[in-house]
Short mmCIF file of C-alpha atoms and ligand atoms in Angstrom, two decimals:
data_model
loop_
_atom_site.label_atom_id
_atom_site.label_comp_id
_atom_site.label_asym_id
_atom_site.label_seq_id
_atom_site.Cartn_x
_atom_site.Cartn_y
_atom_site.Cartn_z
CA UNK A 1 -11.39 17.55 -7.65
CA UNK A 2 -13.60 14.69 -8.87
CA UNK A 3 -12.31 11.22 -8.45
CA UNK A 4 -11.31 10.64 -12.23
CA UNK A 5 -9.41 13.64 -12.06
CA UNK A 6 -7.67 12.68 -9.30
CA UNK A 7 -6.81 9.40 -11.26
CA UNK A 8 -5.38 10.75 -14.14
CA UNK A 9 -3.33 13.49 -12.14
CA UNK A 10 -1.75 11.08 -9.86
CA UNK A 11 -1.12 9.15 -13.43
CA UNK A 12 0.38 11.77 -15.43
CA UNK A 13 2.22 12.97 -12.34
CA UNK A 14 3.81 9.13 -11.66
CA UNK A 15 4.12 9.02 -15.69
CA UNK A 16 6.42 12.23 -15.72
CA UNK A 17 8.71 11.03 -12.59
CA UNK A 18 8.99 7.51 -12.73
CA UNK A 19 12.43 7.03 -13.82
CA UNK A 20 13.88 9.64 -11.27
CA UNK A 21 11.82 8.30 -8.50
CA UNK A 22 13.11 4.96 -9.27
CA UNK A 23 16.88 6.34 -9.49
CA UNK A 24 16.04 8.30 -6.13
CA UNK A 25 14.13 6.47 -3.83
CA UNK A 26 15.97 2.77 -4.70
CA UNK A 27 17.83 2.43 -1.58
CA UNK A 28 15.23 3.75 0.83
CA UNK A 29 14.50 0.86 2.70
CA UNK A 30 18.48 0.38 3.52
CA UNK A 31 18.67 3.42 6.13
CA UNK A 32 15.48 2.55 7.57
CA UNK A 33 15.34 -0.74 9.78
CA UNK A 34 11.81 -0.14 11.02
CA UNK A 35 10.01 -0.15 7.55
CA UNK A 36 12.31 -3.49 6.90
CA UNK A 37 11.03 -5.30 10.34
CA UNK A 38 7.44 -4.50 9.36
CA UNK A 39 7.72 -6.05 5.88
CA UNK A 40 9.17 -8.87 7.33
CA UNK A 41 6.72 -9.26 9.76
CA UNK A 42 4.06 -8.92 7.07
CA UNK A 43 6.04 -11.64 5.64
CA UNK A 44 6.09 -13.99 7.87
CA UNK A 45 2.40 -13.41 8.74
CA UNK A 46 1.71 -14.00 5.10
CA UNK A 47 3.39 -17.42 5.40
CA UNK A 48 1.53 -18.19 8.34
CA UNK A 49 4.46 -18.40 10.46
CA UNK A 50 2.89 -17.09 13.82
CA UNK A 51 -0.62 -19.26 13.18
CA UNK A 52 -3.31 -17.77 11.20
CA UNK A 53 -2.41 -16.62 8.23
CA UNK A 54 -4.25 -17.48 4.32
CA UNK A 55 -1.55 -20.22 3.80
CA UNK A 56 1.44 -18.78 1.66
CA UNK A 57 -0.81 -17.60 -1.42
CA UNK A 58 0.32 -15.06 -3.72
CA UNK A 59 1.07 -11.50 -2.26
CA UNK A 60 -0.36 -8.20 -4.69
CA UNK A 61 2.17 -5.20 -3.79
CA UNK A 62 -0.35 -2.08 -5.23
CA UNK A 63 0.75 1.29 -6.06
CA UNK A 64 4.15 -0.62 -6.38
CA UNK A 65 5.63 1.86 -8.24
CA UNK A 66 9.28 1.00 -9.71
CA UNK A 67 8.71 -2.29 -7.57
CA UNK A 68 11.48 -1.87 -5.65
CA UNK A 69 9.15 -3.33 -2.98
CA UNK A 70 7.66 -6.20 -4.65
CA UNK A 71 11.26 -7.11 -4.98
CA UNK A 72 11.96 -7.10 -1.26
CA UNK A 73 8.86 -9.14 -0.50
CA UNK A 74 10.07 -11.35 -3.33
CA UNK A 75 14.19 -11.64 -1.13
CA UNK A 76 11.50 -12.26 1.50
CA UNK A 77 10.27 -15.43 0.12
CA UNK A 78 6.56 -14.18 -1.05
CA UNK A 79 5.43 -14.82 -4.16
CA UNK A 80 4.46 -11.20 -5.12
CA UNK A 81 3.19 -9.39 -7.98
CA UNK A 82 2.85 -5.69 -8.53
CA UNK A 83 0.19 -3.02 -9.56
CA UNK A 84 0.47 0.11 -10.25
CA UNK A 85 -2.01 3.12 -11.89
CA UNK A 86 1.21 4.33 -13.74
CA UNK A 87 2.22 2.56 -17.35
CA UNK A 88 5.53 4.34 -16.87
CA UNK A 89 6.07 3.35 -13.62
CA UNK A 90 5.20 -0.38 -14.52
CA UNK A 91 7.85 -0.06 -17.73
CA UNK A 92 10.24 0.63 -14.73
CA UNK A 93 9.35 -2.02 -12.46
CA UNK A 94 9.12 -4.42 -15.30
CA UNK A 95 12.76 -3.67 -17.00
CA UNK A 96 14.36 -3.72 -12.96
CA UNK A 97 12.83 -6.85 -12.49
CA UNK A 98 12.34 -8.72 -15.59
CA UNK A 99 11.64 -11.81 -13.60
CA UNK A 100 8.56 -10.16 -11.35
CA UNK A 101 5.19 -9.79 -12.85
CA UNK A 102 4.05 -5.97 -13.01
CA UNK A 103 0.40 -4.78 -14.41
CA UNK A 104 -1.30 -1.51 -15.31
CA UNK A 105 -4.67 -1.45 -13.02
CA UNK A 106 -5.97 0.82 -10.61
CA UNK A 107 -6.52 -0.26 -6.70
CA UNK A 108 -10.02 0.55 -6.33
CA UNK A 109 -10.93 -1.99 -9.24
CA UNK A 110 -8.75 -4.88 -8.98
CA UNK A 111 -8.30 -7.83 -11.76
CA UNK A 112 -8.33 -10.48 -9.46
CA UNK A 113 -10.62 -12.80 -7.69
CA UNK A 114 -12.35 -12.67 -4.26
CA UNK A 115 -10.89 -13.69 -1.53
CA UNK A 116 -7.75 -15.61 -3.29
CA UNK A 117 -4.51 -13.53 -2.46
CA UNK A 118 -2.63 -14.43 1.46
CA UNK A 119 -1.56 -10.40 1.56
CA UNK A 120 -2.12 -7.00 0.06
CA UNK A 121 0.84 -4.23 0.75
CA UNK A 122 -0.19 -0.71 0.60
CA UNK A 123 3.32 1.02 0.36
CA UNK A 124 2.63 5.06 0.68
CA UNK A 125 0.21 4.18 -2.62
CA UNK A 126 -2.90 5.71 -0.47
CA UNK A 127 -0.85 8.85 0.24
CA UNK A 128 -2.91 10.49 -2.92
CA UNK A 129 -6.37 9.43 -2.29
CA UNK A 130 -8.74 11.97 -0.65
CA UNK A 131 -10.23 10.89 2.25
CA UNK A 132 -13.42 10.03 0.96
CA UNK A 133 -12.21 7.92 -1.36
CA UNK A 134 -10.35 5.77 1.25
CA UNK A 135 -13.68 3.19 2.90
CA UNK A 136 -13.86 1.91 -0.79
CA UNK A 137 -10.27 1.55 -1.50
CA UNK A 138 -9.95 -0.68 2.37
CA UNK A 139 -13.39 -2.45 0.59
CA UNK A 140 -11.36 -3.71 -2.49
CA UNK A 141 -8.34 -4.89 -0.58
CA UNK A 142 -10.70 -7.15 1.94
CA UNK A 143 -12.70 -8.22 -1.01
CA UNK A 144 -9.71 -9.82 -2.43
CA UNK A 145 -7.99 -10.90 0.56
CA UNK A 146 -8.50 -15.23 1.75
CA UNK A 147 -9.51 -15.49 4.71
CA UNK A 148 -7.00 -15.01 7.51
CA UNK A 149 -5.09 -12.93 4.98
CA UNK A 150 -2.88 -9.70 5.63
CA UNK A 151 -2.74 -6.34 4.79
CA UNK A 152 0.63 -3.88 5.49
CA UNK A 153 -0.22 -0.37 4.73
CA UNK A 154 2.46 2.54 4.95
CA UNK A 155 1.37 6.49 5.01
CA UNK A 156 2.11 9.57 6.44
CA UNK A 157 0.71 9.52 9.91
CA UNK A 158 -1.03 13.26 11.34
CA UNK A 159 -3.16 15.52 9.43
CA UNK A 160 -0.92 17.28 6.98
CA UNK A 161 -2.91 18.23 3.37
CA UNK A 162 -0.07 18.95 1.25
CA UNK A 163 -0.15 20.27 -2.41
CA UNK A 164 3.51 19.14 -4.36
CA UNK A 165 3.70 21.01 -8.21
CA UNK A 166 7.29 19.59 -8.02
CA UNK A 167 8.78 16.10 -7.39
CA UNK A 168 12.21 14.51 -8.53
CA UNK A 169 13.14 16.91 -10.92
CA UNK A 170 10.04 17.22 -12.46
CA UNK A 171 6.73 19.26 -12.96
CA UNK A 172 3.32 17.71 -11.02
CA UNK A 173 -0.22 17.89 -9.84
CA UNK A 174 -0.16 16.06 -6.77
CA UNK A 175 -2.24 16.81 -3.22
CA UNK A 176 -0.44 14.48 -0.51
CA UNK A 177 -2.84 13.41 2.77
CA UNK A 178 -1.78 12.57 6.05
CA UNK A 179 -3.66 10.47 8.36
CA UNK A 180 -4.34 9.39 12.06
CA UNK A 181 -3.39 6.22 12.26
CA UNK A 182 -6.54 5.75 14.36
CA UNK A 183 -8.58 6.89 11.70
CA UNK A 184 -7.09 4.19 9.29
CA UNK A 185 -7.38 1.69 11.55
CA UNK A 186 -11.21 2.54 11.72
CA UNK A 187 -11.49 2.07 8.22
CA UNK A 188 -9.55 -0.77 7.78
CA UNK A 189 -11.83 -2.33 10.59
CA UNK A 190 -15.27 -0.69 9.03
CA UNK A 191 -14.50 -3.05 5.83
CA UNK A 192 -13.36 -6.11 7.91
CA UNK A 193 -9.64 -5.91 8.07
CA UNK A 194 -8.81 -5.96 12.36
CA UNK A 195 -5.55 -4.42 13.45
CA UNK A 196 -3.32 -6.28 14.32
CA UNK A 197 -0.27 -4.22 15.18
CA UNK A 198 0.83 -0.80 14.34
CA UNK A 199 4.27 1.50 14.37
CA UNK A 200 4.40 4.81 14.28
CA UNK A 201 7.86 6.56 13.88
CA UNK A 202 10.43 9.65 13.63
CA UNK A 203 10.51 10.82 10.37
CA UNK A 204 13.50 10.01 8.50
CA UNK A 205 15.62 11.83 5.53
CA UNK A 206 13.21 13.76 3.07
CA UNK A 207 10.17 12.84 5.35
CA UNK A 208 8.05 15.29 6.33
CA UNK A 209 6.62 14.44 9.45
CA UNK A 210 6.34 10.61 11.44
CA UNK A 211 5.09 7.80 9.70
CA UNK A 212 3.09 5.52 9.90
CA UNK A 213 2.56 1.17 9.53
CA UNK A 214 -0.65 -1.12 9.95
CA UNK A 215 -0.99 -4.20 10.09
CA UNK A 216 -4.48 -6.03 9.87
CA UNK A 217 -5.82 -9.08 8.78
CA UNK A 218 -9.14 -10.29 6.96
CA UNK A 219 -11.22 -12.52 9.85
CA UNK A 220 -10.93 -16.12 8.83
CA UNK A 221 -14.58 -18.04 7.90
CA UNK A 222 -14.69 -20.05 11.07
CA UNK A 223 -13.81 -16.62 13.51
CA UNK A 224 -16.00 -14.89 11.22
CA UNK A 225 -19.07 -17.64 12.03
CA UNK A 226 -17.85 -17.78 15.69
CA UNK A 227 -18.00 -13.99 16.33
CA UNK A 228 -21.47 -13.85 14.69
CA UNK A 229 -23.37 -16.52 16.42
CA UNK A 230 -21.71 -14.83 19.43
CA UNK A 231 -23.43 -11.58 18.72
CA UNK A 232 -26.65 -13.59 18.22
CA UNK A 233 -26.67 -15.37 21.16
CA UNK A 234 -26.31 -11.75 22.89
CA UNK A 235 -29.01 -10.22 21.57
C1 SAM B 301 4.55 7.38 -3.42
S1 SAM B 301 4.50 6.24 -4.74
C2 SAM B 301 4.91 4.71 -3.90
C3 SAM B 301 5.42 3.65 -4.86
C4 SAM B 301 5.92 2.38 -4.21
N1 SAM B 301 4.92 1.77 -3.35
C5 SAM B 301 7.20 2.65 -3.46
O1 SAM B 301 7.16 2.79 -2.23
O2 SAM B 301 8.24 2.75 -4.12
C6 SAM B 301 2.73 6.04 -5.01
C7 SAM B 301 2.42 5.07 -6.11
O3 SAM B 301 1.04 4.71 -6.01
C8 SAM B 301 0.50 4.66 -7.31
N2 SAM B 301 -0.97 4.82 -7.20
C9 SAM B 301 -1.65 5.86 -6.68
N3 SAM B 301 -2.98 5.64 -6.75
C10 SAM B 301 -3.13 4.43 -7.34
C11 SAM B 301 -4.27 3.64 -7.68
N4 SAM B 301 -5.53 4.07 -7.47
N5 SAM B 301 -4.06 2.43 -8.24
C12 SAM B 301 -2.80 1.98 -8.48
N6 SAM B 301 -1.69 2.69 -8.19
C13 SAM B 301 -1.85 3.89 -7.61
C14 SAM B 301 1.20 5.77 -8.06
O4 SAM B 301 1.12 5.62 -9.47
C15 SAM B 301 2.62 5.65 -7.52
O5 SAM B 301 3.40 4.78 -8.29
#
């Protein structure tokens, strides 16, 4: 499947389900007190709270879906905005949370500046994307991330391929991907983004197998000059 087919599958597919998947999966995060400490752990790393963070700037929540997310990181304190491939989807978000902003945009071209936003969350929006399409996803999310900024990324953690014609009531085109969280981790680190903690758990109610939560963060300028003149003074 070529990428822009992929695109506007996982589109049409989020189009058709959005306002079941927002009626379903609501009050996820309540039953699930892992997922919540890693958000607000993200959070607090956003606001720079253990040292080294990008200094409380704005927080994008992509592939937020009915935003039920960007509204947690907004009880959280961040100043987040969401974006999502989906229009129906975004009509969601934007109607549940009229006072949240919510745009139409794809992940792997972002409308926003380099290097200007203190965190990027990646809530099970990768879940989609073949793996080849993954290194320039992690690209775009460093390339708009400050300096000493974070990334939280959620996915399925193994190597299940999964193909779903049927979600929340409704009729889809969907193929679902697993992934080691080693592997992400790689590629997170390949475009710049360092781990900096990860969980891996149980799977819960409607999961299908453990899952998965990474935490990195985008080198800040000064580490980034220190760790290079180090290398040169090794060679
Ligand atoms: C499994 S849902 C997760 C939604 C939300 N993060 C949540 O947990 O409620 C995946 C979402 O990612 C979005 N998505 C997938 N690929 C995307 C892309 N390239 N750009 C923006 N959104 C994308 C889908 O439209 C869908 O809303």
């Amino acid at each position: 499947m070529s990428e822009t087919s992929y695109l506007s599958s996982v589109r049409a597919s989020y189009d058709a389900v959005a306002v079941d998947y927002a009626r379903l999966s609501g009050a996820d995060l309540d039953g699930r007190p892992l997922d919540r400490a890693m958000l607000t752990a993200f959070a607090e790393c956003v606001r720079g709270e253990g040292g080294g963070g990008a200094g409380g700037r704005v927080v994008a929540d992509l592939g937020c879906g009915p935003g039920r997310i960007t509204a947690h990181l907004d009880a959280l304190g961040l100043r987040a905005f969401g974006v999502d491939l989906s229009p129906a989807m975004v009509a969601v978000a934007r109607r549940s949370y009229p006072g949240l902003r919510f745009e139409v945009g794809s992940m792997d071209s972002l409308d926003v500046a380099d290097g200007v936003l203190g965190g990027v969350l990646v809530w099970y929006s990768t879940v989609h994307t073949p793996p080849a399409g993954l290194p320039p996803l992690f690209a775009e999310f460093a390339r708009v991330l400050a300096p000493g900024g974070h990334l939280l990324i959620a996915f399925e953690a193994g190597d299940r391929r999964a193909r779903l014609e049927h979600a929340y009531g409704h009729r889809v085109d969907l193929d679902v991907y697993g992934n080691p969280p080693d592997l992400i981790a790689g590629l997170l680190a390949d475009a710049g983004l360092a781990e900096v903690a990860r969980l891996v758990r149980r799977p819960g109610a409607r999961e299908a197998g453990p899952q998965a939560f990474l935490l990195a963060r985008r080198a800040g300028d000064g580490e980034r000059a220190a760790r290079e003149a180090e290398a040169g003074g090794a060679r």
